[in-house]
């Protein structure tokens, strides 16, 4: 999320401009291409989990904060959405720990 | 606490305590709930990822280049969606319709990829009955696909409404709601692509 | 506040219906609340009869009243009916009727979605009970553990369980989303979060629990359904599946569900006790805060239902600790109620009796619950009658006591008439004695080793006498219920006229007529304190601000903007119910239900929600 802060510095409007939307789209595409590229680099294999989860989180954040306007919208919307997200993630991690699936 | 009272209401019909759109709020609560829905499916997939006792196993069958293409298509459809909403909000109806159609079209293309993938897997011997990988994979991606299909129907309906009744800027919330749902489906796919495709399609390390 | 005099009248007529169509098309939260209440009360009686047969079968060793198979169906249906068709919808009845009145609103945020929730609930209830028609009732216990639910071991009854609960889940989810938006976004001016009545707070918390917990059960049910219908290996250990995963998914939902059942009662008595003790709730912030703490912790205790499934020592410790922790906020609430009673000028009317009865019996159930936080104790008591005693002290002694307190308290607001005090007190004392006679001895037979879910038992185990007492207790409860039914029917039409504020109330619902007009508030009140009505009746105690304003008589109520009646919510709900029911026959057929729902949703989206032109 912090990587995208500069996008919104010059605008105080409710929603980002079309130009910013396109910029976010380009960033999302570039990340996806990089992910697929990394996938074929055997040397990075031990770092795959960290790289892919990190890249996925960045893409997730760009879509949520810019396309879904969470950055500019009421904080309660973020609370409900990220509340659900954190709860779901915690439950999944707890279940994997309990059932020894890591 | 007195200073936050709302004394200047437009009408007496009902209060709007937070000053947010009711339907948008409802959509966000629903999306928070839907996180748990997909979260539980993804958790089941992860718990069972090494439990299948017969093949095909994920690394034998998942195709990263093809899925990268469909991921790109879905991400692009989200871009088309926000451009459509921005155009509706400006009152630029023809651009808005173009981008709305593009969103729905890209969504349909994504579904086409998914149907192709399912047929391909069935041909390779992986069905939902084959093993736990098949059961968890088809259930998770199938319910995601059902969400996409519902979104495509919603988007085409909005396109129809824009021709019949029109969607002026003051009614652009109708598009924004569909957009939120659409981006959520996109976001879920980002997680699925990362966790199910990229991270579990590798052959067991030597 | 702006008045409504600028509205242009008569541009389109408001859609309304009368008679039966009026009830089917209603979007009025008060009528929907009454529908919920009457339906749930009917199922409460059905569930009670099922329990009565179970208890009669256990009256003495070797009884042969029902077959072992029927016995399994009866205890399963008793639990499902009481939890999903009686206690949850009785809570929903109060949410519907009372919440908009307590927050000073004219309706809920989405009136048609609210009607949809009720109709989906009704069809879900019918599907869950559909097994009666085909003599294949659910018989796997309400938590339906795998692999008992596999097709090899259980029949079509499990399909009714799956499809019924899925449909009920749709209803709960829609209602919960609706109430979250209503409570957070439709409060009257000045009603900050910390000025909301405790019942409103608890409803908000329950809605949050439903929104976040129910999807997990939905997923578990989908996986179970796919395992049964399409042979997917989800919980099938022959193909590497883990039956224990079902238990996890079920209890991740199931433990928040326990709080979904008890928190409405806690909210109700938190409103009643201050009214009849004539002093404000002691430690309002702590009561609210402990409700929030319970909500958080309830997602971290699920595995205490599973101590005997072979969890790791670490997992057992974590869940044991979290379970002990969740007792603290519950205890805080009990202390606050006691402190509210302390030094109050108590008025022991019927609602107050039920509330005090709640505290007494709920504490017993709460304490036996804390015992189960200890893994060795829990392992000893697993699947014995001690557990049955515990849940009935919590659900009957807690939830049902609180719900009856609420019924006696708000009946005058709903009907405009008082319930009879004498009959009410008979009802209370018979229920209170009856429930202790029925469920108290279960603690002892449980410790003596009597397992739950057995259709009969041999004599000479030391269980005979206690089982006889338990069965006699059921008939004491039934006698109490007869007093209630007679009281309710008689008072509905012929009770003493209640007036706006029969109990010298403290919150906004008592500022308006009983029964309330369709628009509830002629003008939306402006709230300046936590107990607006009480403070406006006692300006000498307050901070010299009028605590509730805007109740002027000269408002043109004709011009109040109310939503149109609509039959599309009911039709959409029929589609949902039909689709789920036909899934059991043939998935292709259930497409017809989907089509009806889609048509319903389109028509719903395009019809005007309210008369146009305002």
Coordinates of N, CA and C in Angstrom, one line a residue, chain B residues 1-2 4-27 29-30 32-34 36-38 40-41 43-45 47-48 51-54 128-132 134-136 138-139 143 153-154 156-157 161 165, chain C residues 1-4 106 109-110 113 173 177-178 180-181 183-192 195 211-213 215-216 218-219 222-223 226 230-235 238-243 245 249 522-524 526-528 543 545 559-561 598 602 606:
Chain B
X1 N -19.5 15.3 23.3 CA -20.2 14.5 22.3 C -21.3 15.3 21.6
X2 N -21.6 16.4 22.1 CA -22.7 17.2 21.5 C -22.4 17.7 20.1
X4 N -21.1 16.4 17.6 CA -21.2 15.6 16.4 C -22.7 15.3 16.0
X5 N -23.6 16.1 16.7 CA -25.0 15.9 16.3 C -25.3 16.4 14.9
X6 N -26.2 15.7 14.3 CA -26.6 16.1 12.9 C -28.0 16.8 13.0
X7 N -27.9 18.1 13.0 CA -29.2 18.9 13.1 C -29.7 19.3 11.8
X8 N -28.9 19.3 10.8 CA -29.4 19.8 9.5 C -29.7 18.7 8.5
X9 N -30.6 17.9 8.8 CA -31.0 16.8 7.9 C -31.8 17.4 6.8
X10 N -31.6 16.7 5.6 CA -32.3 17.1 4.4 C -33.8 16.8 4.6
X11 N -34.1 15.6 5.1 CA -35.5 15.2 5.3 C -35.6 14.5 6.6
X12 N -36.9 14.3 7.1 CA -37.1 13.6 8.3 C -37.2 12.1 8.1
X13 N -37.1 11.7 6.9 CA -37.4 10.3 6.6 C -36.5 9.3 7.4
X14 N -35.3 9.5 7.3 CA -34.4 8.7 8.1 C -33.1 9.4 8.3
X15 N -32.4 9.0 9.4 CA -31.1 9.6 9.6 C -30.1 8.9 8.7
X16 N -29.0 9.5 8.5 CA -27.8 8.8 7.9 C -26.6 9.1 8.7
X17 N -26.5 8.3 9.8 CA -25.6 8.6 10.8 C -24.1 8.8 10.4
X18 N -23.7 7.9 9.5 CA -22.3 8.0 9.1 C -22.1 8.8 7.8
X19 N -23.2 9.1 7.1 CA -23.1 9.9 5.9 C -22.6 9.0 4.7
X20 N -22.8 7.7 4.8 CA -22.4 6.9 3.7 C -23.6 6.3 3.0
X21 N -23.4 5.9 1.8 CA -24.5 5.3 1.0 C -24.9 3.9 1.6
X22 N -26.1 3.7 1.9 CA -26.6 2.5 2.6 C -26.2 1.2 1.7
X23 N -26.5 1.3 0.4 CA -26.2 0.1 -0.4 C -24.8 -0.2 -0.5
X24 N -23.9 0.8 -0.5 CA -22.5 0.6 -0.6 C -22.0 -0.1 0.7
X25 N -22.6 0.4 1.8 CA -22.3 -0.1 3.1 C -22.7 -1.6 3.2
X26 N -23.9 -1.9 2.7 CA -24.4 -3.3 2.7 C -23.4 -4.2 1.8
X27 N -23.0 -3.6 0.7 CA -22.1 -4.4 -0.2 C -20.8 -4.7 0.6
X29 N -20.3 -5.0 3.8 CA -20.5 -6.0 4.9 C -20.6 -7.3 4.2
X30 N -21.3 -7.4 3.1 CA -21.4 -8.7 2.4 C -20.0 -9.2 1.9
X32 N -17.1 -8.5 3.2 CA -16.4 -9.0 4.4 C -16.8 -10.4 4.7
X33 N -18.1 -10.7 4.6 CA -18.6 -12.0 4.9 C -18.1 -13.0 3.8
X34 N -18.1 -12.6 2.6 CA -17.7 -13.4 1.5 C -16.2 -13.8 1.6
X36 N -14.8 -14.8 4.3 CA -14.9 -16.0 5.1 C -15.3 -17.2 4.2
X37 N -16.2 -16.9 3.3 CA -16.7 -18.0 2.4 C -15.5 -18.5 1.6
X38 N -14.8 -17.7 0.9 CA -13.7 -18.1 0.1 C -12.5 -18.6 1.0
X40 N -12.7 -20.2 3.8 CA -12.9 -21.5 4.2 C -12.6 -22.5 3.1
X41 N -12.9 -22.2 1.9 CA -12.6 -23.0 0.7 C -11.1 -23.1 0.5
X43 N -8.8 -22.6 2.8 CA -8.3 -23.3 3.9 C -8.4 -24.8 3.6
X44 N -9.6 -25.3 3.1 CA -9.7 -26.7 2.9 C -8.7 -27.2 1.8
X45 N -8.6 -26.3 0.8 CA -7.6 -26.7 -0.3 C -6.2 -26.9 0.3
X47 N -5.3 -27.4 3.5 CA -5.2 -28.5 4.4 C -5.0 -29.8 3.7
X48 N -5.6 -29.9 2.5 CA -5.6 -31.2 1.8 C -4.6 -31.2 0.7
X51 N -2.7 -34.4 0.7 CA -3.5 -35.5 1.2 C -4.0 -36.5 0.1
X52 N -3.9 -36.1 -1.2 CA -4.5 -36.9 -2.2 C -3.6 -38.2 -2.3
X53 N -4.4 -39.4 -2.4 CA -3.6 -40.6 -2.4 C -3.5 -41.2 -3.8
X54 N -4.2 -40.6 -4.8 CA -3.9 -40.9 -6.2 C -3.8 -39.7 -7.0
X128 N -13.8 -33.9 -10.0 CA -14.0 -33.7 -8.6 C -14.0 -35.0 -7.8
X129 N -14.3 -36.1 -8.4 CA -14.3 -37.3 -7.6 C -13.0 -38.0 -7.5
X130 N -12.0 -37.6 -8.4 CA -10.8 -38.4 -8.5 C -10.0 -38.5 -7.2
X131 N -9.7 -37.3 -6.6 CA -9.0 -37.2 -5.4 C -9.3 -35.9 -4.7
X132 N -8.6 -35.7 -3.5 CA -8.9 -34.5 -2.7 C -8.5 -33.3 -3.5
X134 N -8.7 -32.8 -6.7 CA -9.8 -32.5 -7.6 C -11.0 -31.9 -6.9
X135 N -11.4 -32.5 -5.8 CA -12.6 -32.0 -5.1 C -12.4 -30.6 -4.6
X136 N -11.2 -30.3 -4.0 CA -11.0 -29.0 -3.4 C -10.8 -27.9 -4.5
X138 N -11.8 -28.0 -7.8 CA -13.0 -27.7 -8.6 C -14.0 -27.0 -7.8
X139 N -14.1 -27.3 -6.5 CA -15.1 -26.6 -5.7 C -14.7 -25.1 -5.5
X143 N -16.8 -22.2 -7.5 CA -17.6 -21.2 -6.8 C -17.1 -19.8 -7.2
X153 N -23.5 -11.4 -15.6 CA -25.0 -11.2 -15.8 C -25.3 -9.8 -15.3
X154 N -24.8 -9.4 -14.1 CA -25.0 -8.1 -13.5 C -24.6 -7.0 -14.5
X156 N -24.0 -7.1 -17.8 CA -24.8 -7.0 -19.0 C -26.2 -6.3 -18.7
X157 N -26.7 -6.7 -17.5 CA -28.0 -6.0 -17.1 C -27.8 -4.5 -17.0
X161 N -29.7 -1.6 -19.0 CA -30.4 -0.4 -18.3 C -29.9 0.9 -18.8
X165 N -33.2 2.8 -19.6 CA -33.6 3.9 -18.7 C -32.5 4.9 -18.6
Chain C
X1 N -34.9 20.9 12.6 CA -35.1 19.9 11.6 C -36.1 20.3 10.5
X2 N -35.8 20.0 9.3 CA -36.6 20.3 8.2 C -37.9 19.5 8.3
X3 N -39.0 20.2 8.0 CA -40.3 19.4 7.9 C -40.5 18.9 6.5
X4 N -41.6 18.1 6.4 CA -41.8 17.5 5.1 C -42.8 18.2 4.3
X106 N -37.5 4.9 11.2 CA -38.8 4.6 10.7 C -38.9 3.2 10.1
X109 N -32.8 -0.5 7.2 CA -32.2 0.1 6.1 C -32.8 -0.5 4.8
X110 N -33.1 -1.8 4.7 CA -33.5 -2.4 3.5 C -34.8 -3.2 3.8
X113 N -35.4 -6.4 1.7 CA -34.5 -7.4 2.1 C -34.9 -8.1 3.4
X173 N -27.9 -14.5 7.0 CA -26.9 -13.6 6.4 C -27.5 -12.3 6.0
X177 N -26.7 -8.6 7.7 CA -26.1 -7.5 6.9 C -27.1 -6.3 7.1
X178 N -28.4 -6.6 7.0 CA -29.4 -5.5 7.0 C -29.3 -4.8 8.4
X180 N -26.8 -4.7 10.5 CA -25.5 -3.9 10.7 C -25.7 -2.5 10.1
X181 N -26.2 -2.5 8.9 CA -26.3 -1.2 8.2 C -27.3 -0.3 9.0
X183 N -28.3 -0.4 12.2 CA -27.8 0.1 13.5 C -26.7 1.1 13.3
X184 N -25.8 0.9 12.4 CA -24.7 1.8 12.3 C -25.1 3.1 11.6
X185 N -26.0 3.0 10.7 CA -26.3 4.2 9.8 C -27.6 4.8 9.9
X186 N -28.5 4.3 10.8 CA -29.9 4.9 10.9 C -30.2 5.4 12.3
X187 N -29.2 5.6 13.1 CA -29.5 6.1 14.4 C -30.0 7.5 14.4
X188 N -30.9 7.8 15.3 CA -31.5 9.2 15.3 C -30.3 10.2 15.6
X189 N -30.5 11.4 15.2 CA -29.4 12.4 15.5 C -29.1 12.4 17.0
X190 N -27.8 12.4 17.3 CA -27.4 12.5 18.7 C -27.2 11.1 19.4
X191 N -27.7 10.1 18.7 CA -27.5 8.8 19.3 C -26.1 8.2 18.9
X192 N -25.2 8.6 19.7 CA -23.8 8.0 19.4 C -23.8 6.6 19.8
X195 N -24.4 5.8 23.3 CA -25.7 6.1 23.8 C -26.8 5.0 23.4
X211 N -22.5 -12.7 10.3 CA -21.9 -12.3 9.1 C -20.5 -13.0 8.9
X212 N -19.8 -13.2 10.0 CA -18.4 -13.7 9.9 C -18.4 -15.2 10.2
X213 N -19.4 -15.8 10.9 CA -19.3 -17.2 11.2 C -20.1 -18.1 10.3
X215 N -20.7 -18.1 7.0 CA -20.1 -18.6 5.7 C -19.3 -19.9 6.0
X216 N -18.6 -20.0 7.1 CA -17.8 -21.2 7.4 C -18.7 -22.4 7.4
X218 N -21.6 -22.6 5.9 CA -22.0 -22.8 4.5 C -21.0 -23.6 3.7
X219 N -19.7 -23.3 3.9 CA -18.7 -24.1 3.1 C -18.7 -25.5 3.6
X222 N -21.6 -27.2 2.0 CA -21.4 -27.5 0.6 C -20.5 -28.7 0.4
X223 N -19.4 -28.8 1.2 CA -18.5 -29.9 1.1 C -19.2 -31.2 1.4
X226 N -21.5 -32.1 -1.4 CA -20.8 -32.6 -2.6 C -20.3 -34.0 -2.3
X230 N -22.2 -36.1 -4.9 CA -21.4 -36.3 -6.1 C -20.1 -37.1 -5.8
X231 N -20.1 -37.7 -4.6 CA -19.0 -38.6 -4.3 C -17.7 -37.9 -4.3
X232 N -17.6 -36.7 -3.9 CA -16.3 -36.0 -3.7 C -15.8 -36.4 -2.4
X233 N -14.5 -36.6 -2.3 CA -14.0 -37.3 -1.1 C -13.7 -36.4 0.1
X234 N -14.4 -35.3 0.3 CA -14.1 -34.3 1.3 C -13.8 -34.9 2.7
X235 N -14.7 -35.7 3.3 CA -14.5 -36.1 4.6 C -14.3 -37.7 4.6
X238 N -11.1 -43.0 3.4 CA -10.6 -43.9 2.4 C -9.8 -43.3 1.3
X239 N -10.1 -42.0 1.0 CA -9.4 -41.3 -0.1 C -8.6 -40.2 0.5
X240 N -8.2 -40.3 1.8 CA -7.3 -39.3 2.4 C -7.9 -38.2 3.1
X241 N -9.3 -38.1 3.0 CA -10.0 -37.0 3.7 C -10.0 -37.1 5.2
X242 N -10.3 -36.0 5.8 CA -10.2 -36.0 7.3 C -11.6 -35.7 7.9
X243 N -12.2 -36.7 8.5 CA -13.5 -36.4 9.1 C -13.5 -35.3 10.2
X245 N -12.0 -32.6 10.0 CA -12.1 -31.3 9.4 C -13.6 -30.8 9.5
X249 N -14.8 -27.2 10.9 CA -15.6 -26.2 10.2 C -16.9 -26.0 11.0
X522 N -43.4 10.3 14.4 CA -44.0 11.4 13.6 C -42.8 12.3 13.2
X523 N -42.0 12.7 14.1 CA -40.8 13.4 13.8 C -39.6 12.6 14.4
X524 N -38.5 12.5 13.7 CA -37.4 11.8 14.2 C -36.8 12.5 15.5
X526 N -34.4 13.8 18.6 CA -33.0 14.1 18.7 C -32.6 13.7 20.1
X527 N -31.5 12.9 20.2 CA -31.2 12.3 21.5 C -30.0 13.0 22.1
X528 N -30.1 13.2 23.4 CA -29.0 13.9 24.1 C -28.4 13.1 25.2
X543 N -28.7 17.0 32.9 CA -27.8 18.1 32.7 C -28.6 19.3 32.1
X545 N -30.6 19.5 29.7 CA -30.9 19.5 28.3 C -32.1 18.6 28.0
X559 N -47.8 12.8 4.9 CA -46.7 13.0 4.0 C -45.4 12.3 4.3
X560 N -45.5 11.4 5.3 CA -44.3 10.7 5.7 C -44.0 9.6 4.6
X561 N -42.8 9.5 4.2 CA -42.3 8.8 3.1 C -42.1 7.3 3.6
X598 N -34.1 -15.3 -10.0 CA -33.6 -14.3 -10.9 C -34.7 -13.3 -11.4
X602 N -34.8 -9.3 -10.5 CA -35.0 -8.3 -11.5 C -36.2 -7.4 -11.2
X606 N -36.3 -3.4 -10.3 CA -36.9 -2.3 -11.1 C -38.1 -1.7 -10.6

